[in-house]
Tab-separated table of C-alpha atoms in Angstrom:
chain	number	residue	atom	x	y	z
A	26	UNK	CA	-38.904	-15.043	-7.214
A	27	UNK	CA	-36.704	-16.327	-9.756
A	28	UNK	CA	-38.209	-18.597	-12.493
A	29	UNK	CA	-36.361	-20.674	-15.141
A	30	UNK	CA	-38.412	-22.023	-18.035
A	31	UNK	CA	-37.172	-24.790	-20.146
A	32	UNK	CA	-33.754	-23.991	-20.164
A	33	UNK	CA	-31.458	-25.865	-22.611
A	34	UNK	CA	-27.714	-25.495	-23.188
A	35	UNK	CA	-25.269	-27.561	-25.198
A	36	UNK	CA	-21.445	-27.079	-25.804
A	37	UNK	CA	-20.782	-28.320	-29.153
A	38	UNK	CA	-22.468	-32.016	-29.271
A	39	UNK	CA	-22.687	-32.355	-25.588
A	40	UNK	CA	-25.885	-31.290	-24.012
A	41	UNK	CA	-25.163	-30.049	-20.555
A	42	UNK	CA	-28.670	-28.764	-19.448
A	43	UNK	CA	-31.843	-30.332	-20.697
A	44	UNK	CA	-35.135	-28.735	-20.541
A	45	UNK	CA	-34.770	-27.595	-17.044
A	46	UNK	CA	-37.635	-25.496	-15.130
A	47	UNK	CA	-37.846	-24.551	-11.536
A	48	UNK	CA	-39.080	-21.636	-9.233
A	49	UNK	CA	-36.678	-20.281	-6.931
A	50	UNK	CA	-38.765	-18.931	-4.066
A	51	UNK	CA	-38.015	-15.364	-2.229
A	52	UNK	CA	-37.023	-15.367	1.246
A	53	UNK	CA	-35.762	-18.831	1.303
A	54	UNK	CA	-32.258	-20.765	0.390
A	55	UNK	CA	-32.721	-22.375	-2.637
A	56	UNK	CA	-30.414	-25.048	-3.617
A	57	UNK	CA	-29.308	-26.626	-6.704
A	58	UNK	CA	-27.430	-29.886	-6.198
A	59	UNK	CA	-25.836	-32.421	-8.344
A	60	UNK	CA	-22.819	-34.381	-8.798
A	61	UNK	CA	-19.861	-32.495	-10.580
A	62	UNK	CA	-20.710	-32.042	-14.379
A	63	UNK	CA	-24.474	-32.234	-13.835
A	64	UNK	CA	-24.932	-28.917	-15.168
A	65	UNK	CA	-25.192	-26.886	-11.840
A	66	UNK	CA	-22.629	-23.990	-12.612
A	67	UNK	CA	-24.126	-23.541	-16.475
A	68	UNK	CA	-27.446	-23.203	-14.861
A	69	UNK	CA	-26.073	-20.453	-12.610
A	70	UNK	CA	-24.415	-18.926	-15.379
A	71	UNK	CA	-27.212	-18.723	-17.499
A	72	UNK	CA	-29.589	-17.398	-14.834
A	73	UNK	CA	-26.810	-14.548	-14.325
A	74	UNK	CA	-26.247	-13.988	-18.331
A	75	UNK	CA	-22.461	-15.133	-18.271
A	76	UNK	CA	-23.924	-18.044	-20.722
A	77	UNK	CA	-26.549	-17.462	-23.079
A	78	UNK	CA	-29.080	-20.588	-22.957
A	79	UNK	CA	-30.009	-22.211	-26.249
A	80	UNK	CA	-33.416	-21.849	-25.607
A	81	UNK	CA	-35.785	-21.142	-22.582
A	82	UNK	CA	-36.082	-18.103	-20.253
A	83	UNK	CA	-34.957	-16.887	-16.692
A	84	UNK	CA	-37.577	-14.489	-15.145
A	85	UNK	CA	-36.772	-12.075	-12.306
A	86	UNK	CA	-40.047	-11.630	-10.340
A	87	UNK	CA	-41.778	-11.829	-14.103
A	88	UNK	CA	-39.255	-9.688	-15.945
A	89	UNK	CA	-37.783	-11.721	-18.763
A	90	UNK	CA	-33.978	-11.787	-18.365
A	91	UNK	CA	-32.662	-13.861	-21.262
A	92	UNK	CA	-34.593	-12.086	-24.018
A	93	UNK	CA	-34.152	-8.670	-22.672
A	94	UNK	CA	-31.869	-5.865	-24.218
A	95	UNK	CA	-28.329	-5.490	-22.625
A	96	UNK	CA	-29.694	-2.303	-20.710
A	97	UNK	CA	-32.288	-4.139	-19.255
A	98	UNK	CA	-29.757	-7.069	-18.321
A	99	UNK	CA	-27.505	-4.456	-16.549
A	100	UNK	CA	-30.438	-3.097	-14.605
A	101	UNK	CA	-31.434	-6.441	-13.187
A	102	UNK	CA	-27.867	-6.941	-12.538
A	103	UNK	CA	-27.652	-3.868	-10.325
A	104	UNK	CA	-30.192	-6.286	-8.227
A	105	UNK	CA	-27.908	-9.195	-7.914
A	106	UNK	CA	-25.014	-9.976	-5.383
A	107	UNK	CA	-23.019	-13.144	-6.261
A	108	UNK	CA	-20.450	-15.088	-4.134
A	109	UNK	CA	-18.276	-16.700	-6.152
A	110	UNK	CA	-16.509	-20.301	-5.656
A	111	UNK	CA	-12.942	-18.403	-5.415
A	112	UNK	CA	-14.267	-15.327	-3.760
A	113	UNK	CA	-13.215	-13.209	-6.888
A	114	UNK	CA	-12.272	-10.281	-4.504
A	115	UNK	CA	-10.293	-7.503	-6.438
A	116	UNK	CA	-6.969	-8.271	-5.347
A	117	UNK	CA	-5.880	-4.421	-5.706
A	118	UNK	CA	-8.472	-3.085	-3.507
A	119	UNK	CA	-8.485	-3.952	0.638
A	120	UNK	CA	-11.390	-5.365	2.031
A	121	UNK	CA	-13.127	-2.172	3.016
A	122	UNK	CA	-12.593	-1.111	-1.036
A	123	UNK	CA	-14.244	-4.234	-2.099
A	124	UNK	CA	-17.216	-4.109	-0.117
A	125	UNK	CA	-17.551	-0.341	-1.071
A	126	UNK	CA	-17.118	-1.109	-4.521
A	127	UNK	CA	-20.705	-1.748	-5.560
A	128	UNK	CA	-21.680	1.548	-3.261
A	129	UNK	CA	-19.349	3.534	-5.164
A	130	UNK	CA	-20.681	2.458	-8.562
A	131	UNK	CA	-24.306	2.449	-8.070
A	132	UNK	CA	-24.893	4.962	-5.011
A	133	UNK	CA	-24.892	8.529	-4.272
A	134	UNK	CA	-23.828	7.781	-0.730
A	135	UNK	CA	-21.531	9.971	1.187
A	136	UNK	CA	-18.201	8.612	2.172
A	137	UNK	CA	-19.533	8.455	5.995
A	138	UNK	CA	-22.772	6.640	4.537
A	139	UNK	CA	-20.605	4.319	2.767
A	140	UNK	CA	-18.185	3.698	5.861
A	141	UNK	CA	-21.291	2.930	7.815
A	142	UNK	CA	-22.619	0.380	5.502
A	143	UNK	CA	-19.241	-1.315	4.810
A	144	UNK	CA	-18.674	-1.556	8.645
A	145	UNK	CA	-22.078	-2.917	8.797
A	146	UNK	CA	-21.609	-5.643	6.306
A	147	UNK	CA	-18.277	-6.594	7.627
A	148	UNK	CA	-19.748	-6.951	11.089
A	149	UNK	CA	-22.852	-9.078	9.708
A	150	UNK	CA	-19.931	-11.618	8.067
A	151	UNK	CA	-17.901	-11.442	11.368
A	152	UNK	CA	-14.842	-9.349	9.757
A	153	UNK	CA	-15.041	-6.154	11.417
A	154	UNK	CA	-11.923	-4.533	12.166
A	155	UNK	CA	-10.412	-6.155	9.054
A	156	UNK	CA	-11.343	-3.234	6.748
A	157	UNK	CA	-7.762	-2.484	5.541
A	158	UNK	CA	-6.511	-5.990	4.770
A	159	UNK	CA	-5.779	-6.973	0.983
A	160	UNK	CA	-7.525	-10.198	-0.030
A	161	UNK	CA	-3.991	-12.012	-0.183
A	162	UNK	CA	-3.765	-11.643	3.519
A	163	UNK	CA	-7.114	-13.473	4.191
A	164	UNK	CA	-7.757	-17.236	4.832
A	165	UNK	CA	-9.964	-18.892	2.440
A	166	UNK	CA	-12.771	-18.653	5.019
A	167	UNK	CA	-12.235	-15.009	5.455
A	168	UNK	CA	-12.275	-14.455	1.626
A	169	UNK	CA	-15.731	-16.332	1.206
A	170	UNK	CA	-17.237	-14.288	4.172
A	171	UNK	CA	-15.501	-11.034	2.827
A	172	UNK	CA	-17.122	-12.068	-0.646
A	173	UNK	CA	-20.315	-12.268	1.154
A	174	UNK	CA	-20.087	-8.919	2.597
A	175	UNK	CA	-19.393	-7.334	-0.832
A	176	UNK	CA	-22.363	-9.506	-2.431
A	177	UNK	CA	-25.021	-8.063	0.172
A	178	UNK	CA	-23.462	-4.565	0.279
A	179	UNK	CA	-25.945	-3.161	-2.246
A	180	UNK	CA	-28.635	-4.733	-0.846
A	181	UNK	CA	-29.580	-6.846	-3.218
A	182	UNK	CA	-32.670	-8.772	-4.284
A	183	UNK	CA	-31.054	-11.546	-5.474
A	184	UNK	CA	-28.348	-13.729	-4.069
A	185	UNK	CA	-26.124	-16.417	-6.052
A	186	UNK	CA	-23.538	-18.299	-4.453
A	187	UNK	CA	-21.493	-20.764	-6.585
A	188	UNK	CA	-19.976	-23.609	-4.398
A	189	UNK	CA	-19.573	-21.574	-1.367
A	190	UNK	CA	-18.062	-24.141	0.764
A	191	UNK	CA	-15.432	-25.540	-1.376
A	192	UNK	CA	-12.129	-25.730	-0.143
A	193	UNK	CA	-13.352	-24.828	3.355
A	194	UNK	CA	-13.183	-27.280	6.598
A	195	UNK	CA	-16.642	-28.299	7.901
A	196	UNK	CA	-16.870	-26.081	10.777
A	197	UNK	CA	-15.866	-22.890	8.250
A	198	UNK	CA	-18.519	-24.158	5.936
A	199	UNK	CA	-21.175	-24.068	8.710
A	200	UNK	CA	-20.615	-20.769	9.327
A	201	UNK	CA	-20.775	-19.439	5.597
A	202	UNK	CA	-24.161	-21.434	5.574
A	203	UNK	CA	-25.335	-19.838	8.675
A	204	UNK	CA	-24.507	-16.606	7.255
A	205	UNK	CA	-26.165	-17.333	3.684
A	206	UNK	CA	-29.251	-18.532	5.615
A	207	UNK	CA	-29.359	-15.487	8.013
A	208	UNK	CA	-28.770	-12.804	5.357
A	209	UNK	CA	-31.441	-14.545	3.156
A	210	UNK	CA	-34.090	-14.216	5.943
A	211	UNK	CA	-33.031	-10.848	7.395
A	212	UNK	CA	-33.157	-8.942	3.927
A	213	UNK	CA	-35.912	-11.020	2.321
A	214	UNK	CA	-33.866	-12.159	-0.434
A	215	UNK	CA	-33.990	-14.831	-3.171
A	216	UNK	CA	-30.968	-16.951	-2.691
A	217	UNK	CA	-29.783	-19.634	-4.935
A	218	UNK	CA	-26.765	-21.672	-3.801
A	219	UNK	CA	-24.998	-24.009	-6.099
A	220	UNK	CA	-23.592	-26.939	-4.033
A	221	UNK	CA	-22.581	-30.828	-3.849
A	222	UNK	CA	-21.693	-30.465	-0.152
A	223	UNK	CA	-24.421	-32.585	1.806
A	224	UNK	CA	-23.692	-30.568	5.005
A	225	UNK	CA	-25.045	-27.447	3.219
A	226	UNK	CA	-28.140	-29.254	2.039
A	227	UNK	CA	-28.929	-30.350	5.525
A	228	UNK	CA	-28.455	-27.166	7.060
A	229	UNK	CA	-29.906	-24.847	4.429
A	230	UNK	CA	-31.712	-26.825	1.887
A	231	UNK	CA	-35.305	-25.080	2.026
A	232	UNK	CA	-36.118	-25.626	-1.696
A	233	UNK	CA	-33.797	-27.982	-3.661
A	234	UNK	CA	-33.458	-28.740	-7.256
A	235	UNK	CA	-31.512	-32.077	-7.917
A	236	UNK	CA	-29.770	-32.293	-11.193
A	237	UNK	CA	-28.772	-35.638	-12.824
A	238	UNK	CA	-26.758	-35.404	-16.082
A	239	UNK	CA	-28.338	-32.101	-16.737
A	240	UNK	CA	-31.970	-32.922	-16.454
A	241	UNK	CA	-34.113	-31.866	-13.497
A	242	UNK	CA	-34.099	-35.116	-11.549
A	243	UNK	CA	-36.049	-34.195	-8.158
A	244	UNK	CA	-37.044	-31.252	-6.131
A	245	UNK	CA	-38.081	-31.106	-2.540
A	246	UNK	CA	-36.590	-29.836	0.741
A	247	UNK	CA	-33.835	-30.955	3.207
A	248	UNK	CA	-36.546	-33.408	5.002
A	249	UNK	CA	-37.842	-35.023	2.160
A	250	UNK	CA	-34.524	-35.585	0.731
A	251	UNK	CA	-33.733	-38.190	3.334
A	252	UNK	CA	-36.505	-40.104	2.792
A	253	UNK	CA	-36.808	-40.338	-0.987
A	254	UNK	CA	-36.724	-43.683	-2.996
A	255	UNK	CA	-35.178	-42.163	-5.930
A	256	UNK	CA	-31.965	-44.052	-6.513
A	257	UNK	CA	-29.664	-41.557	-8.296
A	258	UNK	CA	-30.402	-39.079	-5.091
A	259	UNK	CA	-29.689	-41.874	-2.576
A	260	UNK	CA	-26.367	-42.485	-4.486
A	261	UNK	CA	-25.667	-38.890	-4.172
A	262	UNK	CA	-26.633	-38.391	-0.421
A	263	UNK	CA	-25.556	-41.894	1.023
A	264	UNK	CA	-22.108	-41.804	-1.037
A	265	UNK	CA	-19.939	-43.127	1.406
A	266	UNK	CA	-19.955	-46.228	3.426
A	267	UNK	CA	-20.151	-44.341	6.485
A	268	UNK	CA	-23.285	-42.459	5.474
A	269	UNK	CA	-24.977	-45.765	3.905
A	270	UNK	CA	-24.844	-47.136	7.561
A	271	UNK	CA	-26.366	-44.023	8.929
A	272	UNK	CA	-29.088	-44.235	6.307
A	273	UNK	CA	-32.696	-44.176	8.216
A	274	UNK	CA	-34.403	-47.444	8.102
A	275	UNK	CA	-38.283	-47.269	6.885
B	9	UNK	CA	-8.493	-16.146	-41.286
B	10	UNK	CA	-7.476	-15.751	-37.881
B	11	UNK	CA	-6.278	-12.165	-38.506
B	12	UNK	CA	-9.719	-11.068	-39.242
B	13	UNK	CA	-11.213	-12.857	-36.443
B	14	UNK	CA	-8.949	-11.187	-33.890
B	15	UNK	CA	-9.176	-7.843	-35.601
B	16	UNK	CA	-12.939	-7.858	-35.530
B	17	UNK	CA	-13.000	-8.985	-32.032
B	18	UNK	CA	-10.610	-6.257	-31.040
B	19	UNK	CA	-12.964	-3.662	-32.673
B	20	UNK	CA	-15.823	-4.869	-31.050
B	21	UNK	CA	-13.902	-4.739	-27.616
B	22	UNK	CA	-12.829	-1.149	-28.391
B	23	UNK	CA	-16.892	-0.436	-28.894
B	24	UNK	CA	-17.454	-1.921	-25.288
B	25	UNK	CA	-14.220	0.120	-24.001
B	26	UNK	CA	-15.878	3.308	-25.337
B	27	UNK	CA	-19.249	2.772	-24.102
B	28	UNK	CA	-20.870	5.152	-21.569
B	29	UNK	CA	-18.981	4.971	-18.548
B	30	UNK	CA	-21.586	4.015	-15.276
B	31	UNK	CA	-20.096	6.823	-13.066
B	32	UNK	CA	-17.584	9.406	-14.426
B	33	UNK	CA	-15.937	10.199	-10.896
B	34	UNK	CA	-14.908	6.486	-10.511
B	35	UNK	CA	-13.659	6.184	-13.813
B	36	UNK	CA	-11.662	9.704	-13.013
B	37	UNK	CA	-10.200	8.234	-10.073
B	38	UNK	CA	-9.092	5.007	-11.900
B	39	UNK	CA	-7.310	7.346	-14.609
B	40	UNK	CA	-5.325	9.124	-12.101
B	41	UNK	CA	-4.338	5.799	-10.561
B	42	UNK	CA	-3.388	4.378	-14.183
B	43	UNK	CA	-1.294	7.721	-14.976
B	44	UNK	CA	0.864	7.035	-11.385
B	45	UNK	CA	1.077	3.096	-12.225
B	46	UNK	CA	1.601	3.105	-15.975
B	47	UNK	CA	3.158	6.401	-16.171
B	48	UNK	CA	5.044	7.660	-13.152
B	49	UNK	CA	6.117	4.193	-12.223
B	50	UNK	CA	7.985	3.937	-15.899
B	51	UNK	CA	9.826	7.058	-15.282
B	52	UNK	CA	12.794	5.631	-13.611
B	53	UNK	CA	13.412	3.269	-16.236
B	54	UNK	CA	12.882	5.827	-19.176
B	55	UNK	CA	15.265	8.100	-17.566
B	56	UNK	CA	18.326	5.647	-17.011
B	57	UNK	CA	17.563	4.275	-20.966
B	58	UNK	CA	17.396	7.772	-22.196
B	59	UNK	CA	20.566	9.061	-20.322
B	60	UNK	CA	22.853	6.163	-21.537
B	61	UNK	CA	21.475	5.877	-25.006
B	62	UNK	CA	21.890	9.865	-25.570
B	63	UNK	CA	25.408	9.126	-24.484
B	64	UNK	CA	25.991	6.384	-26.832
B	65	UNK	CA	24.701	8.213	-29.697
B	66	UNK	CA	26.759	11.011	-29.356
B	67	UNK	CA	29.871	8.979	-29.099
B	68	UNK	CA	28.520	6.660	-32.010
B	69	UNK	CA	28.066	10.075	-34.042
B	70	UNK	CA	31.430	11.487	-33.055
B	71	UNK	CA	33.305	8.276	-34.123
B	72	UNK	CA	31.607	8.234	-37.688
B	73	UNK	CA	32.227	11.967	-38.383
B	74	UNK	CA	35.768	11.798	-39.618
B	75	UNK	CA	35.734	13.733	-42.586
B	76	UNK	CA	37.333	17.482	-41.888
B	77	UNK	CA	34.105	18.632	-44.156
B	78	UNK	CA	31.909	17.836	-41.243
B	79	UNK	CA	32.049	20.403	-38.520
B	80	UNK	CA	32.065	18.815	-35.059
B	81	UNK	CA	28.644	20.492	-34.314
B	82	UNK	CA	26.813	17.972	-36.401
B	83	UNK	CA	27.452	15.540	-33.210
B	84	UNK	CA	24.913	17.415	-31.171
B	85	UNK	CA	22.822	18.313	-34.249
B	86	UNK	CA	22.587	14.354	-35.059
B	87	UNK	CA	22.021	13.288	-31.459
B	88	UNK	CA	19.044	15.696	-31.295
B	89	UNK	CA	17.540	14.621	-34.384
B	90	UNK	CA	18.080	10.753	-33.511
B	91	UNK	CA	16.341	11.361	-30.062
B	92	UNK	CA	13.582	13.884	-31.143
B	93	UNK	CA	12.732	11.806	-34.392
B	94	UNK	CA	13.192	8.188	-33.716
B	95	UNK	CA	14.728	7.084	-30.207
B	96	UNK	CA	12.355	8.619	-27.725
B	97	UNK	CA	9.184	8.303	-29.558
B	98	UNK	CA	9.786	4.558	-31.079
B	99	UNK	CA	12.242	2.833	-28.949
B	100	UNK	CA	10.882	4.005	-25.775
B	101	UNK	CA	7.571	3.260	-26.883
B	102	UNK	CA	8.893	-0.297	-27.698
B	103	UNK	CA	10.058	-0.525	-24.241
B	104	UNK	CA	6.832	0.543	-22.692
B	105	UNK	CA	5.425	-2.198	-24.822
B	106	UNK	CA	7.272	-4.684	-23.005
B	107	UNK	CA	7.034	-3.065	-19.553
B	108	UNK	CA	3.502	-1.540	-19.630
B	109	UNK	CA	1.846	-3.930	-22.149
B	110	UNK	CA	2.814	-7.240	-20.334
B	111	UNK	CA	1.814	-5.514	-16.911
B	112	UNK	CA	-1.744	-4.789	-18.471
B	113	UNK	CA	-2.126	-8.033	-20.014
B	114	UNK	CA	-1.259	-10.080	-16.831
B	115	UNK	CA	-3.248	-7.911	-14.708
B	116	UNK	CA	-6.373	-8.187	-16.797
B	117	UNK	CA	-5.591	-11.838	-17.648
B	118	UNK	CA	-5.468	-12.671	-13.994
B	119	UNK	CA	-8.827	-10.848	-13.208
B	120	UNK	CA	-10.293	-13.045	-16.046
B	121	UNK	CA	-8.852	-16.500	-14.861
B	122	UNK	CA	-10.050	-15.610	-11.368
B	123	UNK	CA	-13.657	-14.674	-11.840
B	124	UNK	CA	-13.063	-10.826	-11.122
B	125	UNK	CA	-14.317	-9.721	-14.451
B	126	UNK	CA	-17.232	-12.064	-14.084
B	127	UNK	CA	-17.854	-10.410	-10.461
B	128	UNK	CA	-17.935	-7.024	-12.600
B	129	UNK	CA	-20.302	-8.223	-15.167
B	130	UNK	CA	-22.673	-9.431	-12.683
B	131	UNK	CA	-22.804	-6.332	-10.765
B	132	UNK	CA	-24.008	-4.499	-13.676
B	133	UNK	CA	-20.730	-2.923	-14.819
B	134	UNK	CA	-19.061	-2.721	-18.233
B	135	UNK	CA	-15.968	-4.591	-17.426
B	136	UNK	CA	-14.242	-3.794	-20.734
B	137	UNK	CA	-14.642	0.077	-20.174
B	138	UNK	CA	-13.837	-0.274	-16.341
B	139	UNK	CA	-10.464	-2.085	-17.153
B	140	UNK	CA	-9.235	-0.764	-20.256
B	141	UNK	CA	-10.648	2.841	-20.790
B	142	UNK	CA	-8.623	4.274	-18.084
B	143	UNK	CA	-5.492	2.684	-18.911
B	144	UNK	CA	-5.866	3.998	-22.333
B	145	UNK	CA	-6.579	7.386	-21.357
B	146	UNK	CA	-3.910	7.326	-18.975
B	147	UNK	CA	-1.376	6.441	-21.442
B	148	UNK	CA	-2.275	8.500	-24.150
B	149	UNK	CA	-2.216	11.376	-21.613
B	150	UNK	CA	1.149	10.844	-19.767
B	151	UNK	CA	3.139	9.197	-22.353
B	152	UNK	CA	3.971	12.298	-24.303
B	153	UNK	CA	5.285	13.818	-21.015
B	154	UNK	CA	7.199	10.793	-20.586
B	155	UNK	CA	8.667	11.101	-24.156
B	156	UNK	CA	9.428	14.553	-23.626
B	157	UNK	CA	11.319	13.886	-20.440
B	158	UNK	CA	13.099	11.124	-22.507
B	159	UNK	CA	14.305	13.693	-25.152
B	160	UNK	CA	15.430	16.251	-22.516
B	161	UNK	CA	17.490	13.290	-20.617
B	162	UNK	CA	18.774	11.836	-23.839
B	163	UNK	CA	20.245	15.115	-25.122
B	164	UNK	CA	21.636	15.787	-21.760
B	165	UNK	CA	23.062	12.323	-21.616
B	166	UNK	CA	24.824	13.000	-25.095
B	167	UNK	CA	26.123	16.476	-23.618
B	168	UNK	CA	27.754	15.098	-20.888
B	169	UNK	CA	29.180	12.014	-22.556
B	170	UNK	CA	30.253	13.674	-25.554
B	171	UNK	CA	32.118	16.400	-23.042
B	172	UNK	CA	33.605	13.884	-20.660
B	173	UNK	CA	34.805	11.734	-23.630
B	174	UNK	CA	36.321	14.648	-25.771
B	175	UNK	CA	34.105	13.522	-28.528
B	176	UNK	CA	32.835	17.273	-28.980
B	177	UNK	CA	33.391	20.580	-27.103
B	178	UNK	CA	30.482	21.879	-25.023
B	179	UNK	CA	30.099	24.884	-27.155
B	180	UNK	CA	29.968	22.417	-30.323
B	181	UNK	CA	27.294	20.088	-28.953
B	182	UNK	CA	25.052	23.293	-27.633
B	183	UNK	CA	25.603	24.986	-30.923
B	184	UNK	CA	24.824	21.650	-32.929
B	185	UNK	CA	21.453	20.829	-30.588
B	186	UNK	CA	20.296	24.518	-31.450
B	187	UNK	CA	20.803	24.374	-35.221
B	188	UNK	CA	18.354	23.679	-37.746
B	189	UNK	CA	15.615	22.887	-35.223
B	190	UNK	CA	12.379	22.072	-36.739
B	191	UNK	CA	9.529	22.772	-34.474
B	192	UNK	CA	7.296	20.395	-36.396
B	193	UNK	CA	9.338	17.519	-35.710
B	194	UNK	CA	8.316	17.490	-32.008
B	195	UNK	CA	4.799	17.370	-33.262
B	196	UNK	CA	5.504	14.768	-35.322
B	197	UNK	CA	7.248	12.981	-32.271
B	198	UNK	CA	4.297	13.424	-30.105
B	199	UNK	CA	1.608	12.060	-32.453
B	200	UNK	CA	3.537	8.853	-32.860
B	201	UNK	CA	3.959	8.790	-28.965
B	202	UNK	CA	-0.029	9.269	-28.614
B	203	UNK	CA	-0.849	6.672	-31.490
B	204	UNK	CA	1.684	4.083	-29.727
B	205	UNK	CA	0.437	4.564	-26.381
B	206	UNK	CA	-3.117	3.800	-27.905
B	207	UNK	CA	-1.902	0.630	-29.482
B	208	UNK	CA	0.089	-0.520	-26.441
B	209	UNK	CA	-2.928	-0.419	-23.981
B	210	UNK	CA	-5.886	-1.346	-26.298
B	211	UNK	CA	-3.819	-4.531	-27.623
B	212	UNK	CA	-2.582	-5.701	-24.234
B	213	UNK	CA	-5.831	-5.122	-22.886
B	214	UNK	CA	-7.362	-7.325	-25.520
B	215	UNK	CA	-5.114	-9.933	-25.092
B	216	UNK	CA	-5.640	-9.986	-21.033
B	217	UNK	CA	-9.539	-9.641	-21.509
B	218	UNK	CA	-9.917	-12.544	-23.644
B	219	UNK	CA	-7.467	-14.835	-21.464
B	220	UNK	CA	-8.889	-18.013	-20.778
B	221	UNK	CA	-7.215	-21.011	-18.837
B	222	UNK	CA	-4.829	-20.806	-16.077
B	223	UNK	CA	-1.496	-19.095	-15.297
B	224	UNK	CA	-0.054	-20.677	-18.253
B	225	UNK	CA	-2.482	-18.635	-20.609
B	226	UNK	CA	-1.942	-15.329	-18.533
B	227	UNK	CA	1.772	-15.579	-19.221
B	228	UNK	CA	0.715	-16.336	-23.184
B	229	UNK	CA	-1.266	-13.501	-23.096
B	230	UNK	CA	1.423	-11.449	-21.781
B	231	UNK	CA	4.244	-12.351	-24.257
B	232	UNK	CA	1.496	-11.951	-27.272
B	233	UNK	CA	0.874	-8.524	-26.182
B	234	UNK	CA	4.270	-7.578	-26.316
B	235	UNK	CA	5.089	-9.582	-29.818
B	236	UNK	CA	1.923	-7.860	-31.065
B	237	UNK	CA	2.379	-4.544	-29.867
B	238	UNK	CA	6.207	-4.276	-31.103
B	239	UNK	CA	5.090	-5.260	-34.415
B	240	UNK	CA	2.121	-2.865	-34.539
B	241	UNK	CA	4.268	0.143	-33.403
B	242	UNK	CA	6.909	-1.003	-36.079
B	243	UNK	CA	4.114	-0.766	-38.786
B	244	UNK	CA	2.321	2.407	-37.337
B	245	UNK	CA	5.773	4.193	-37.259
B	246	UNK	CA	6.400	3.639	-40.898
B	247	UNK	CA	2.979	4.650	-41.639
B	248	UNK	CA	3.088	7.980	-39.723
B	249	UNK	CA	6.251	8.733	-40.888
B	250	UNK	CA	5.269	8.360	-44.395
B	251	UNK	CA	2.278	10.394	-43.805
B	252	UNK	CA	3.675	13.390	-41.799
B	253	UNK	CA	7.492	13.453	-43.063
B	254	UNK	CA	6.914	12.543	-46.961
B	255	UNK	CA	3.351	12.477	-47.753
C-alpha cells in the first residue's frame, strides 16, 4: 500500500499540486487521471522521489519516503518498478540486457538464473524471441512491453506506469492495459497508473483518483465514474460529442 | 556569479560520481567497455594526426634551422621535444576533448532527455556514478597509452618525412632524437595527460548530466563541453608546466 498525505507542490508562483491525499491499494490497479496539466505526473514524480514535495509525505507500507535519508530512499527504490511514458529503455543495451539490468545490479543470480528470469519476463509481455534486438528496432508498443518486462524483472512491490498508452493505437493500448492488470494481480503489486486515456480507465480502473487543477476532486472506481454527477468528471469522461450520445441516462 | 554556481554544482556532481558503487563487477565491466569505446576507438584518429604532425614539425624545423652553426641533428631533437612536451599530451588531448568530450556530453544528454537517467535513479542506482565514473577511470587509464603511442608515431612520422624530403639524413635524425633525453619530460607529459583525461570526461559528463529540454539542448551541451574542456586544458597546461618545469 502506498499512501500520499497532504502533498503540495508549486513551481515558482504556480501551484501544481494542492493538498492531495490518497491511498493506493495493494493488488489493485490504482489510476491517477485528469486533464493535461492537472498535476498527475508531478504527483508520480513526488512519489518516486524525482521531485521533492513542498509539504506532505509519501508512505510505502507505513515507511515514510519523503522525509527519509537518501540511503533509505535507495532501499525503497529497489522495490519499485517503473514504466516510463517513452519506455526509457537503455539504447546501448539489447532488450535482454535491459531486462537483466536490475538483476545485474541488485541480485547475486547466476547467469543461468538471470537468463531464465529474463525469458520469463519477456514471455509475460509476449516478447519471447526478441532478446537480441535493440530498442531502436522495436515498435512503440513493443518498447512499452519491453519496458514493462524490465519494470517487473526484479519482482517489485510497487509498479508505476506513466501514461503507458500514450502514442499507441487502441488495440495495442488494450494489450498493455491487460498486461498491467495481469502482473498486478499475479505478483500482488501496488500499481499506480497515470493516464488520461478513458479506455484504460474503463479497463483497469479499480481505484481511481481524479485530479482537477492540482486538487483531489473525486475518487471511486470504473463503475462509479460513469454514474457520478460531478460536472468536471462528466466533462472529462464524455469529452467528445460521440461519447456524450453514449452517456447512460438515469 | 554563474561561474561560481556551475563550479559548485560540478564539485557536488563529482561527490556523487565518486560515491560507493552499487556493484563493483558491473562498474568493472563498464570501465572495460569505456576503455574500448573512448580509448581504442580514438586510436586511428590519433595515429593519423600524430604521423602527419610529426612529419610537418620535422620539415618546419629543418626549414627554420638555416644557420650553419646549428647541427642538423637538432631537427630530430626539436621534433622529439615538441612532440613529447607539447604536441602529444596537449594537442592530442584537445582533439580528444572534441571527439570524446562531445560524444560523452551528447550520450549522457540524450539519456537525460529520454528519461533513461530517471529510470536509473528510480531503480535505486547512483546514476552519476554509474554513467560518469567508468568514463573518468577508463580515460585516465587509457589516455597515457594513447599519448605514448602518439609520441612514437609522431617521431616516426618525422623520421619518414625528414628522410623522404631530404630535410635531414637518417643518421642525423636518429642521433638527434637520442640526444639530451630527459626522462622527467615523459613523466611531466603523462602527468598532464592524466589531468586532461579527468577534465575531458568529468566536464563532458557534467554538461551531459544537467541537460534539459530536447535535441537542441543536447547539441548545445555537446558544444559547451568542447569549449569549456579546451579552455580548461589550456589553463591547466599552463599551471602544470609552471609547477613541474619551472617551480
